[in-house]
């Protein structure tokens, strides 16, 4: 999902932007303190196209940025290192470092571009046998890349080593963002049904689909794998905290308007929700 892309042409914040709220999960706890995050720096990128998802390559200190028709690669200071061309309608980037492969989901072309991580050279373009691949992730348990195809309501699994399509998985509705537990399970928000589905990444089948009420139209999804807590960003200004084993909503946290992506930092236990109104909500997981 892309909201207000024209507002962010040319500039990307490399440190977290404005503080919307810091929320404690513990009922009756003292008022939360400020997170300490602040706007530290902005970098002008230039070039053509807006963007959707970003991916960070930690070993190489590189940021992969989807730019509509191509994928820009910059270092942590914003210096351009390279470009992956002809990624038409690119939404996201998935990295499979053990195979030296990267992948982009090309929404307008209904394809995935497979490229070499070190050289950025395109290897092949793969048809996903679905429509509008949006979110994309690499699942290390199955050694597969999964695209989540918004228009055809399914997911395509691709062998990360060979680039061959392993199969398509029908879903209950329009998939948005997804997360892997790195143990054979993938969780994906079903935006138009306000649900969350669990996929077996080896058997390529849906194991469970759970309602997320009172969450409406979930988009961004983050995951505390160690404590089995999923954080779904919802269009009705809340974040739903979900038990990954049972699918039950544990609690909700107020966030800003127009959420699109969520993140979780396991070192600090902060959860982040980036909101289209121009804010980031910070919440702290005091306990699961």
PDB file of C-alpha atoms in Angstrom:
ATOM      1  CA  UNK A   1       0.000   0.000   0.000  1.00  0.00           C
ATOM      2  CA  UNK A   2       1.273   3.494  -0.843  1.00  0.00           C
ATOM      3  CA  UNK A   3      -0.138   6.662   0.708  1.00  0.00           C
ATOM      4  CA  UNK A   4       0.864  10.279  -0.002  1.00  0.00           C
ATOM      5  CA  UNK A   5       3.856   9.303  -2.112  1.00  0.00           C
ATOM      6  CA  UNK A   6       4.121  12.820  -3.584  1.00  0.00           C
ATOM      7  CA  UNK A   7       4.927  14.161  -0.144  1.00  0.00           C
ATOM      8  CA  UNK A   8       8.142  12.156   0.077  1.00  0.00           C
ATOM      9  CA  UNK A   9       9.698  12.536  -3.365  1.00  0.00           C
ATOM     10  CA  UNK A  10      13.396  13.238  -3.146  1.00  0.00           C
ATOM     11  CA  UNK A  11      13.912  13.033   0.617  1.00  0.00           C
ATOM     12  CA  UNK A  12      14.314  10.065   2.931  1.00  0.00           C
ATOM     13  CA  UNK A  13      14.821  10.264   6.695  1.00  0.00           C
ATOM     14  CA  UNK A  14      17.681   8.044   7.832  1.00  0.00           C
ATOM     15  CA  UNK A  15      16.743   8.465  11.466  1.00  0.00           C
ATOM     16  CA  UNK A  16      13.229   8.063  12.836  1.00  0.00           C
ATOM     17  CA  UNK A  17      11.043  11.093  12.239  1.00  0.00           C
ATOM     18  CA  UNK A  18       8.490  12.883  14.417  1.00  0.00           C
ATOM     19  CA  UNK A  19       7.119  11.430  17.631  1.00  0.00           C
ATOM     20  CA  UNK A  20       3.409  10.743  17.616  1.00  0.00           C
ATOM     21  CA  UNK A  21       3.031   8.780  20.859  1.00  0.00           C
ATOM     22  CA  UNK A  22       4.843   6.454  23.225  1.00  0.00           C
ATOM     23  CA  UNK A  23       2.499   3.902  24.747  1.00  0.00           C
ATOM     24  CA  UNK A  24       3.011   1.358  27.512  1.00  0.00           C
ATOM     25  CA  UNK A  25       1.164  -1.965  27.289  1.00  0.00           C
ATOM     26  CA  UNK A  26       0.764  -2.351  31.048  1.00  0.00           C
ATOM     27  CA  UNK A  27      -2.691  -1.327  32.369  1.00  0.00           C
ATOM     28  CA  UNK A  28      -2.476   1.165  35.229  1.00  0.00           C
ATOM     29  CA  UNK A  29       1.199   1.895  34.589  1.00  0.00           C
ATOM     30  CA  UNK A  30       2.608   5.425  34.993  1.00  0.00           C
ATOM     31  CA  UNK A  31       2.386   7.700  31.942  1.00  0.00           C
ATOM     32  CA  UNK A  32       4.942   6.613  29.326  1.00  0.00           C
ATOM     33  CA  UNK A  33       8.154   8.545  28.877  1.00  0.00           C
ATOM     34  CA  UNK A  34       9.383   9.911  25.577  1.00  0.00           C
ATOM     35  CA  UNK A  35      11.187   7.338  23.460  1.00  0.00           C
ATOM     36  CA  UNK A  36      14.262   9.490  22.853  1.00  0.00           C
ATOM     37  CA  UNK A  37      13.951   9.102  19.081  1.00  0.00           C
ATOM     38  CA  UNK A  38      14.206  12.334  17.123  1.00  0.00           C
ATOM     39  CA  UNK A  39      14.869  13.565  13.605  1.00  0.00           C
ATOM     40  CA  UNK A  40      18.655  13.476  13.216  1.00  0.00           C
ATOM     41  CA  UNK A  41      19.269  13.909   9.500  1.00  0.00           C
ATOM     42  CA  UNK A  42      17.660  14.092   6.073  1.00  0.00           C
ATOM     43  CA  UNK A  43      19.279  13.081   2.797  1.00  0.00           C
ATOM     44  CA  UNK A  44      18.228  14.293  -0.641  1.00  0.00           C
ATOM     45  CA  UNK A  45      18.117  11.311  -3.002  1.00  0.00           C
ATOM     46  CA  UNK A  46      16.996  12.911  -6.242  1.00  0.00           C
ATOM     47  CA  UNK A  47      16.165  10.830  -9.279  1.00  0.00           C
ATOM     48  CA  UNK A  48      12.837   9.688 -10.648  1.00  0.00           C
ATOM     49  CA  UNK A  49       9.968   7.979  -8.847  1.00  0.00           C
ATOM     50  CA  UNK A  50       8.476   7.766  -5.404  1.00  0.00           C
ATOM     51  CA  UNK A  51       8.868   4.681  -3.262  1.00  0.00           C
ATOM     52  CA  UNK A  52       7.103   2.073  -1.206  1.00  0.00           C
ATOM     53  CA  UNK A  53       9.092  -0.452   0.878  1.00  0.00           C
ATOM     54  CA  UNK A  54      12.779  -0.260   1.818  1.00  0.00           C
ATOM     55  CA  UNK A  55      15.178  -3.098   2.634  1.00  0.00           C
ATOM     56  CA  UNK A  56      18.412  -2.822   4.605  1.00  0.00           C
ATOM     57  CA  UNK A  57      21.391  -5.061   3.859  1.00  0.00           C
ATOM     58  CA  UNK A  58      23.199  -5.121   7.208  1.00  0.00           C
ATOM     59  CA  UNK A  59      26.450  -6.835   6.089  1.00  0.00           C
ATOM     60  CA  UNK A  60      26.862  -4.415   3.203  1.00  0.00           C
ATOM     61  CA  UNK A  61      25.389  -1.356   4.985  1.00  0.00           C
ATOM     62  CA  UNK A  62      23.213  -0.771   1.931  1.00  0.00           C
ATOM     63  CA  UNK A  63      19.635   0.446   1.611  1.00  0.00           C
ATOM     64  CA  UNK A  64      17.493  -0.874  -1.267  1.00  0.00           C
ATOM     65  CA  UNK A  65      14.781   1.631  -2.194  1.00  0.00           C
ATOM     66  CA  UNK A  66      11.866   0.923  -4.551  1.00  0.00           C
ATOM     67  CA  UNK A  67      11.458   3.848  -6.989  1.00  0.00           C
ATOM     68  CA  UNK A  68       8.475   2.945  -9.142  1.00  0.00           C
ATOM     69  CA  UNK A  69      10.276   1.707 -12.267  1.00  0.00           C
ATOM     70  CA  UNK A  70      13.685   0.904 -10.808  1.00  0.00           C
ATOM     71  CA  UNK A  71      15.321   0.046  -7.486  1.00  0.00           C
ATOM     72  CA  UNK A  72      17.937   2.417  -6.087  1.00  0.00           C
ATOM     73  CA  UNK A  73      20.770   1.199  -3.847  1.00  0.00           C
ATOM     74  CA  UNK A  74      22.521   3.646  -1.508  1.00  0.00           C
ATOM     75  CA  UNK A  75      24.900   3.379   1.418  1.00  0.00           C
ATOM     76  CA  UNK A  76      23.913   4.352   4.956  1.00  0.00           C
ATOM     77  CA  UNK A  77      24.879   7.978   4.238  1.00  0.00           C
ATOM     78  CA  UNK A  78      22.710   8.163   1.129  1.00  0.00           C
ATOM     79  CA  UNK A  79      25.477   7.869  -1.479  1.00  0.00           C
ATOM     80  CA  UNK A  80      24.204   6.076  -4.553  1.00  0.00           C
ATOM     81  CA  UNK A  81      25.925   2.726  -5.093  1.00  0.00           C
ATOM     82  CA  UNK A  82      23.914   1.314  -7.960  1.00  0.00           C
ATOM     83  CA  UNK A  83      20.529   0.743  -9.545  1.00  0.00           C
ATOM     84  CA  UNK A  84      18.450  -2.237 -10.604  1.00  0.00           C
ATOM     85  CA  UNK A  85      16.560  -1.222 -13.784  1.00  0.00           C
ATOM     86  CA  UNK A  86      13.197  -2.288 -15.217  1.00  0.00           C
ATOM     87  CA  UNK A  87      11.441  -3.183 -11.970  1.00  0.00           C
ATOM     88  CA  UNK A  88       8.072  -1.920 -13.187  1.00  0.00           C
ATOM     89  CA  UNK A  89       5.730  -0.969 -10.358  1.00  0.00           C
ATOM     90  CA  UNK A  90       8.216  -2.205  -7.752  1.00  0.00           C
ATOM     91  CA  UNK A  91       6.831  -2.432  -4.227  1.00  0.00           C
ATOM     92  CA  UNK A  92       9.368  -4.343  -2.132  1.00  0.00           C
ATOM     93  CA  UNK A  93      12.767  -5.996  -1.965  1.00  0.00           C
ATOM     94  CA  UNK A  94      13.712  -9.342  -0.367  1.00  0.00           C
ATOM     95  CA  UNK A  95      17.298 -10.428   0.287  1.00  0.00           C
ATOM     96  CA  UNK A  96      18.574 -14.023   0.425  1.00  0.00           C
ATOM     97  CA  UNK A  97      22.248 -13.516   1.345  1.00  0.00           C
ATOM     98  CA  UNK A  98      23.131 -17.208   1.593  1.00  0.00           C
ATOM     99  CA  UNK A  99      22.538 -17.497  -2.157  1.00  0.00           C
ATOM    100  CA  UNK A 100      23.841 -14.004  -3.030  1.00  0.00           C
ATOM    101  CA  UNK A 101      20.408 -13.257  -4.456  1.00  0.00           C
ATOM    102  CA  UNK A 102      17.958 -10.397  -4.134  1.00  0.00           C
ATOM    103  CA  UNK A 103      14.381 -10.099  -5.423  1.00  0.00           C
ATOM    104  CA  UNK A 104      11.985  -7.250  -6.219  1.00  0.00           C
ATOM    105  CA  UNK A 105       8.186  -7.481  -6.480  1.00  0.00           C
ATOM    106  CA  UNK A 106       7.119  -5.714  -9.678  1.00  0.00           C
ATOM    107  CA  UNK A 107       3.435  -4.909  -9.266  1.00  0.00           C
ATOM    108  CA  UNK A 108       2.700  -3.575 -12.728  1.00  0.00           C
ATOM    109  CA  UNK A 109       4.572  -6.337 -14.553  1.00  0.00           C
ATOM    110  CA  UNK A 110       3.302  -9.191 -12.328  1.00  0.00           C
ATOM    111  CA  UNK A 111       6.886 -10.390 -12.050  1.00  0.00           C
ATOM    112  CA  UNK A 112       9.815 -10.683  -9.671  1.00  0.00           C
ATOM    113  CA  UNK A 113      13.276  -9.503 -10.689  1.00  0.00           C
ATOM    114  CA  UNK A 114      16.032 -11.792  -9.379  1.00  0.00           C
ATOM    115  CA  UNK A 115      19.468 -10.148  -9.084  1.00  0.00           C
ATOM    116  CA  UNK A 116      22.957 -10.756  -7.705  1.00  0.00           C
ATOM    117  CA  UNK A 117      23.421  -9.134  -4.316  1.00  0.00           C
ATOM    118  CA  UNK A 118      27.089  -8.281  -4.802  1.00  0.00           C
ATOM    119  CA  UNK A 119      27.012  -6.920  -8.359  1.00  0.00           C
ATOM    120  CA  UNK A 120      23.305  -5.911  -8.544  1.00  0.00           C
ATOM    121  CA  UNK A 121      23.219  -7.560 -11.978  1.00  0.00           C
ATOM    122  CA  UNK A 122      19.804  -8.865 -13.049  1.00  0.00           C
ATOM    123  CA  UNK A 123      19.692 -12.675 -13.330  1.00  0.00           C
ATOM    124  CA  UNK A 124      16.158 -13.214 -14.578  1.00  0.00           C
ATOM    125  CA  UNK A 125      12.581 -11.965 -14.455  1.00  0.00           C
ATOM    126  CA  UNK A 126      10.098 -14.441 -12.944  1.00  0.00           C
ATOM    127  CA  UNK A 127       6.345 -14.537 -13.577  1.00  0.00           C
ATOM    128  CA  UNK A 128       4.461 -14.894 -10.293  1.00  0.00           C
ATOM    129  CA  UNK A 129       1.312 -16.394 -11.895  1.00  0.00           C
ATOM    130  CA  UNK A 130      -0.649 -13.807  -9.930  1.00  0.00           C
ATOM    131  CA  UNK A 131      -1.585 -10.140 -10.137  1.00  0.00           C
ATOM    132  CA  UNK A 132       0.023  -7.130  -8.471  1.00  0.00           C
ATOM    133  CA  UNK A 133       2.761  -8.650  -6.294  1.00  0.00           C
ATOM    134  CA  UNK A 134       3.138  -6.178  -3.425  1.00  0.00           C
ATOM    135  CA  UNK A 135       4.892  -7.228  -0.218  1.00  0.00           C
ATOM    136  CA  UNK A 136       7.752  -9.719  -0.575  1.00  0.00           C
ATOM    137  CA  UNK A 137       9.859 -11.605   1.970  1.00  0.00           C
ATOM    138  CA  UNK A 138      12.532 -14.273   2.199  1.00  0.00           C
ATOM    139  CA  UNK A 139      11.789 -17.234   4.492  1.00  0.00           C
ATOM    140  CA  UNK A 140      15.026 -18.859   5.622  1.00  0.00           C
ATOM    141  CA  UNK A 141      13.260 -22.005   6.885  1.00  0.00           C
ATOM    142  CA  UNK A 142      12.009 -23.021   3.439  1.00  0.00           C
ATOM    143  CA  UNK A 143      14.665 -21.139   1.423  1.00  0.00           C
ATOM    144  CA  UNK A 144      11.837 -19.537  -0.514  1.00  0.00           C
ATOM    145  CA  UNK A 145      10.833 -16.025  -1.430  1.00  0.00           C
ATOM    146  CA  UNK A 146       7.132 -15.218  -1.074  1.00  0.00           C
ATOM    147  CA  UNK A 147       5.245 -12.491  -2.909  1.00  0.00           C
ATOM    148  CA  UNK A 148       1.829 -11.366  -1.732  1.00  0.00           C
ATOM    149  CA  UNK A 149      -0.327 -10.613  -4.743  1.00  0.00           C
ATOM    150  CA  UNK A 150      -2.931  -7.993  -3.932  1.00  0.00           C
ATOM    151  CA  UNK A 151      -5.210  -8.240  -6.956  1.00  0.00           C
ATOM    152  CA  UNK A 152      -5.320 -12.024  -7.303  1.00  0.00           C
ATOM    153  CA  UNK A 153      -5.569 -12.675  -3.545  1.00  0.00           C
ATOM    154  CA  UNK A 154      -2.764 -15.206  -3.363  1.00  0.00           C
ATOM    155  CA  UNK A 155       0.920 -15.708  -2.579  1.00  0.00           C
ATOM    156  CA  UNK A 156       3.642 -17.026  -4.881  1.00  0.00           C
ATOM    157  CA  UNK A 157       6.543 -19.087  -3.502  1.00  0.00           C
ATOM    158  CA  UNK A 158       9.865 -18.953  -5.383  1.00  0.00           C
ATOM    159  CA  UNK A 159      12.976 -21.053  -4.784  1.00  0.00           C
ATOM    160  CA  UNK A 160      15.544 -18.493  -3.633  1.00  0.00           C
ATOM    161  CA  UNK A 161      18.456 -20.455  -5.100  1.00  0.00           C
ATOM    162  CA  UNK A 162      17.123 -21.287  -8.557  1.00  0.00           C
ATOM    163  CA  UNK A 163      14.382 -18.710  -9.093  1.00  0.00           C
ATOM    164  CA  UNK A 164      11.879 -21.428  -9.997  1.00  0.00           C
ATOM    165  CA  UNK A 165       8.261 -20.982  -8.871  1.00  0.00           C
ATOM    166  CA  UNK A 166       7.368 -23.599  -6.244  1.00  0.00           C
ATOM    167  CA  UNK A 167       3.647 -22.867  -6.166  1.00  0.00           C
ATOM    168  CA  UNK A 168       0.834 -20.416  -5.464  1.00  0.00           C
ATOM    169  CA  UNK A 169      -1.208 -20.264  -2.255  1.00  0.00           C
ATOM    170  CA  UNK A 170      -4.826 -18.998  -2.392  1.00  0.00           C
ATOM    171  CA  UNK A 171      -5.635 -16.505   0.382  1.00  0.00           C
ATOM    172  CA  UNK A 172      -8.881 -15.328   1.957  1.00  0.00           C
ATOM    173  CA  UNK A 173      -8.614 -11.802   0.549  1.00  0.00           C
ATOM    174  CA  UNK A 174      -6.186  -9.016  -0.325  1.00  0.00           C
ATOM    175  CA  UNK A 175      -2.806  -9.672   1.351  1.00  0.00           C
ATOM    176  CA  UNK A 176      -0.729  -6.827   2.710  1.00  0.00           C
ATOM    177  CA  UNK A 177       2.514  -7.143   4.698  1.00  0.00           C
ATOM    178  CA  UNK A 178       3.865 -10.455   6.014  1.00  0.00           C
ATOM    179  CA  UNK A 179       6.396 -11.787   8.523  1.00  0.00           C
ATOM    180  CA  UNK A 180       8.213 -15.111   8.988  1.00  0.00           C
ATOM    181  CA  UNK A 181       9.011 -16.842  12.280  1.00  0.00           C
ATOM    182  CA  UNK A 182      12.023 -18.454  10.541  1.00  0.00           C
ATOM    183  CA  UNK A 183      10.683 -21.852  11.650  1.00  0.00           C
ATOM    184  CA  UNK A 184       8.314 -22.675   8.801  1.00  0.00           C
ATOM    185  CA  UNK A 185       5.450 -20.265   9.430  1.00  0.00           C
ATOM    186  CA  UNK A 186       4.536 -17.022   7.658  1.00  0.00           C
ATOM    187  CA  UNK A 187       1.919 -14.581   8.895  1.00  0.00           C
ATOM    188  CA  UNK A 188       0.193 -12.156   6.525  1.00  0.00           C
ATOM    189  CA  UNK A 189      -2.401  -9.439   7.033  1.00  0.00           C
ATOM    190  CA  UNK A 190      -5.571  -9.816   4.939  1.00  0.00           C
ATOM    191  CA  UNK A 191      -6.450  -6.161   4.524  1.00  0.00           C
ATOM    192  CA  UNK A 192      -9.963  -6.231   3.065  1.00  0.00           C
ATOM    193  CA  UNK A 193     -11.199  -8.871   5.542  1.00  0.00           C
ATOM    194  CA  UNK A 194      -9.428  -7.500   8.648  1.00  0.00           C
ATOM    195  CA  UNK A 195      -7.883 -10.905   9.229  1.00  0.00           C
ATOM    196  CA  UNK A 196      -4.500 -12.542   9.747  1.00  0.00           C
ATOM    197  CA  UNK A 197      -3.501 -15.762   7.988  1.00  0.00           C
ATOM    198  CA  UNK A 198      -0.807 -18.274   8.967  1.00  0.00           C
ATOM    199  CA  UNK A 199       0.951 -20.122   6.119  1.00  0.00           C
ATOM    200  CA  UNK A 200       3.049 -23.293   6.233  1.00  0.00           C
ATOM    201  CA  UNK A 201       6.056 -22.186   4.152  1.00  0.00           C
ATOM    202  CA  UNK A 202       7.125 -25.752   3.337  1.00  0.00           C
ATOM    203  CA  UNK A 203       3.739 -27.321   2.565  1.00  0.00           C
ATOM    204  CA  UNK A 204       2.516 -24.099   0.876  1.00  0.00           C
ATOM    205  CA  UNK A 205      -0.901 -24.076   2.512  1.00  0.00           C
ATOM    206  CA  UNK A 206      -2.864 -21.841   4.870  1.00  0.00           C
ATOM    207  CA  UNK A 207      -2.987 -23.277   8.375  1.00  0.00           C
ATOM    208  CA  UNK A 208      -5.183 -20.688  10.098  1.00  0.00           C
ATOM    209  CA  UNK A 209      -7.027 -17.459   9.429  1.00  0.00           C
ATOM    210  CA  UNK A 210      -7.994 -15.346  12.435  1.00  0.00           C
ATOM    211  CA  UNK A 211     -10.165 -12.228  12.832  1.00  0.00           C
ATOM    212  CA  UNK A 212      -8.339  -9.104  14.030  1.00  0.00           C
ATOM    213  CA  UNK A 213     -11.337  -7.180  15.425  1.00  0.00           C
ATOM    214  CA  UNK A 214     -11.406  -4.414  16.532  1.00  0.00           C
ATOM    215  CA  UNK A 215      -8.580  -3.783  14.029  1.00  0.00           C
ATOM    216  CA  UNK A 216      -9.786  -2.612  10.619  1.00  0.00           C
ATOM    217  CA  UNK A 217      -7.892  -2.896   7.299  1.00  0.00           C
ATOM    218  CA  UNK A 218      -4.501  -4.094   8.630  1.00  0.00           C
ATOM    219  CA  UNK A 219      -1.472  -3.158   6.538  1.00  0.00           C
ATOM    220  CA  UNK A 220       1.932  -3.015   8.272  1.00  0.00           C
ATOM    221  CA  UNK A 221       3.055  -6.028  10.307  1.00  0.00           C
ATOM    222  CA  UNK A 222       5.987  -6.442  12.705  1.00  0.00           C
ATOM    223  CA  UNK A 223       7.012  -9.490  14.733  1.00  0.00           C
ATOM    224  CA  UNK A 224       8.621 -10.148  18.103  1.00  0.00           C
ATOM    225  CA  UNK A 225       9.657 -13.688  17.201  1.00  0.00           C
ATOM    226  CA  UNK A 226      11.090 -14.515  20.636  1.00  0.00           C
ATOM    227  CA  UNK A 227       7.825 -13.730  22.448  1.00  0.00           C
ATOM    228  CA  UNK A 228       5.504 -14.710  19.573  1.00  0.00           C
ATOM    229  CA  UNK A 229       3.812 -11.330  19.361  1.00  0.00           C
ATOM    230  CA  UNK A 230       2.675  -9.830  16.047  1.00  0.00           C
ATOM    231  CA  UNK A 231       2.005  -6.093  15.714  1.00  0.00           C
ATOM    232  CA  UNK A 232      -0.541  -5.244  13.018  1.00  0.00           C
ATOM    233  CA  UNK A 233      -1.002  -1.625  11.968  1.00  0.00           C
ATOM    234  CA  UNK A 234      -4.702  -0.901  11.454  1.00  0.00           C
ATOM    235  CA  UNK A 235      -6.417   1.791   9.403  1.00  0.00           C
ATOM    236  CA  UNK A 236      -8.655   2.826  12.323  1.00  0.00           C
ATOM    237  CA  UNK A 237      -5.736   4.397  14.221  1.00  0.00           C
ATOM    238  CA  UNK A 238      -4.720   1.414  16.299  1.00  0.00           C
ATOM    239  CA  UNK A 239      -2.101  -1.328  16.417  1.00  0.00           C
ATOM    240  CA  UNK A 240      -3.353  -4.825  17.254  1.00  0.00           C
ATOM    241  CA  UNK A 241      -1.009  -7.016  19.307  1.00  0.00           C
ATOM    242  CA  UNK A 242      -1.616 -10.654  18.362  1.00  0.00           C
ATOM    243  CA  UNK A 243      -0.518 -13.960  19.920  1.00  0.00           C
ATOM    244  CA  UNK A 244       1.164 -15.841  17.054  1.00  0.00           C
ATOM    245  CA  UNK A 245       0.197 -19.233  18.501  1.00  0.00           C
ATOM    246  CA  UNK A 246      -3.515 -18.662  19.062  1.00  0.00           C
ATOM    247  CA  UNK A 247      -4.253 -15.741  16.759  1.00  0.00           C
ATOM    248  CA  UNK A 248      -5.956 -13.893  19.605  1.00  0.00           C
ATOM    249  CA  UNK A 249      -5.707 -10.117  19.903  1.00  0.00           C
ATOM    250  CA  UNK A 250      -3.929  -9.510  23.218  1.00  0.00           C
ATOM    251  CA  UNK A 251      -4.402  -5.737  23.308  1.00  0.00           C
ATOM    252  CA  UNK A 252      -4.502  -2.680  21.081  1.00  0.00           C
ATOM    253  CA  UNK A 253      -2.399   0.487  21.096  1.00  0.00           C
ATOM    254  CA  UNK A 254      -3.460   3.888  19.684  1.00  0.00           C
ATOM    255  CA  UNK A 255      -1.380   5.086  16.718  1.00  0.00           C
ATOM    256  CA  UNK A 256      -1.474   7.845  14.105  1.00  0.00           C
ATOM    257  CA  UNK A 257      -3.628   8.007  10.991  1.00  0.00           C
ATOM    258  CA  UNK A 258      -2.822   6.275   7.689  1.00  0.00           C
ATOM    259  CA  UNK A 259      -0.453   3.570   8.956  1.00  0.00           C
ATOM    260  CA  UNK A 260       1.411   1.648   6.253  1.00  0.00           C
ATOM    261  CA  UNK A 261       4.408  -0.099   7.845  1.00  0.00           C
ATOM    262  CA  UNK A 262       5.342  -1.416  11.291  1.00  0.00           C
ATOM    263  CA  UNK A 263       8.704  -2.380  12.776  1.00  0.00           C
ATOM    264  CA  UNK A 264      10.064  -4.039  15.920  1.00  0.00           C
ATOM    265  CA  UNK A 265      13.495  -3.668  17.511  1.00  0.00           C
ATOM    266  CA  UNK A 266      14.306  -6.767  19.628  1.00  0.00           C
ATOM    267  CA  UNK A 267      17.207  -5.010  21.342  1.00  0.00           C
ATOM    268  CA  UNK A 268      15.058  -2.231  22.824  1.00  0.00           C
ATOM    269  CA  UNK A 269      11.558  -3.804  22.622  1.00  0.00           C
ATOM    270  CA  UNK A 270      10.249  -0.727  20.815  1.00  0.00           C
ATOM    271  CA  UNK A 271       7.539  -1.117  18.188  1.00  0.00           C
ATOM    272  CA  UNK A 272       7.135   1.482  15.439  1.00  0.00           C
ATOM    273  CA  UNK A 273       4.182   2.415  13.235  1.00  0.00           C
ATOM    274  CA  UNK A 274       4.815   4.791  10.315  1.00  0.00           C
ATOM    275  CA  UNK A 275       1.719   6.841   9.612  1.00  0.00           C
ATOM    276  CA  UNK A 276       0.668   8.646   6.447  1.00  0.00           C
ATOM    277  CA  UNK A 277      -0.188  11.784   8.418  1.00  0.00           C
ATOM    278  CA  UNK A 278       3.580  12.313   8.741  1.00  0.00           C
ATOM    279  CA  UNK A 279       4.269  10.799  12.145  1.00  0.00           C
ATOM    280  CA  UNK A 280       5.767   7.677  13.674  1.00  0.00           C
ATOM    281  CA  UNK A 281       4.153   6.090  16.723  1.00  0.00           C
ATOM    282  CA  UNK A 282       6.502   4.494  19.252  1.00  0.00           C
ATOM    283  CA  UNK A 283       5.259   1.867  21.703  1.00  0.00           C
ATOM    284  CA  UNK A 284       7.274  -0.163  24.206  1.00  0.00           C
ATOM    285  CA  UNK A 285       6.676  -3.848  24.935  1.00  0.00           C
ATOM    286  CA  UNK A 286       7.023  -3.979  28.719  1.00  0.00           C
ATOM    287  CA  UNK A 287       6.099  -7.665  28.630  1.00  0.00           C
ATOM    288  CA  UNK A 288       4.451 -10.034  26.129  1.00  0.00           C
TER     289      UNK A 288
END
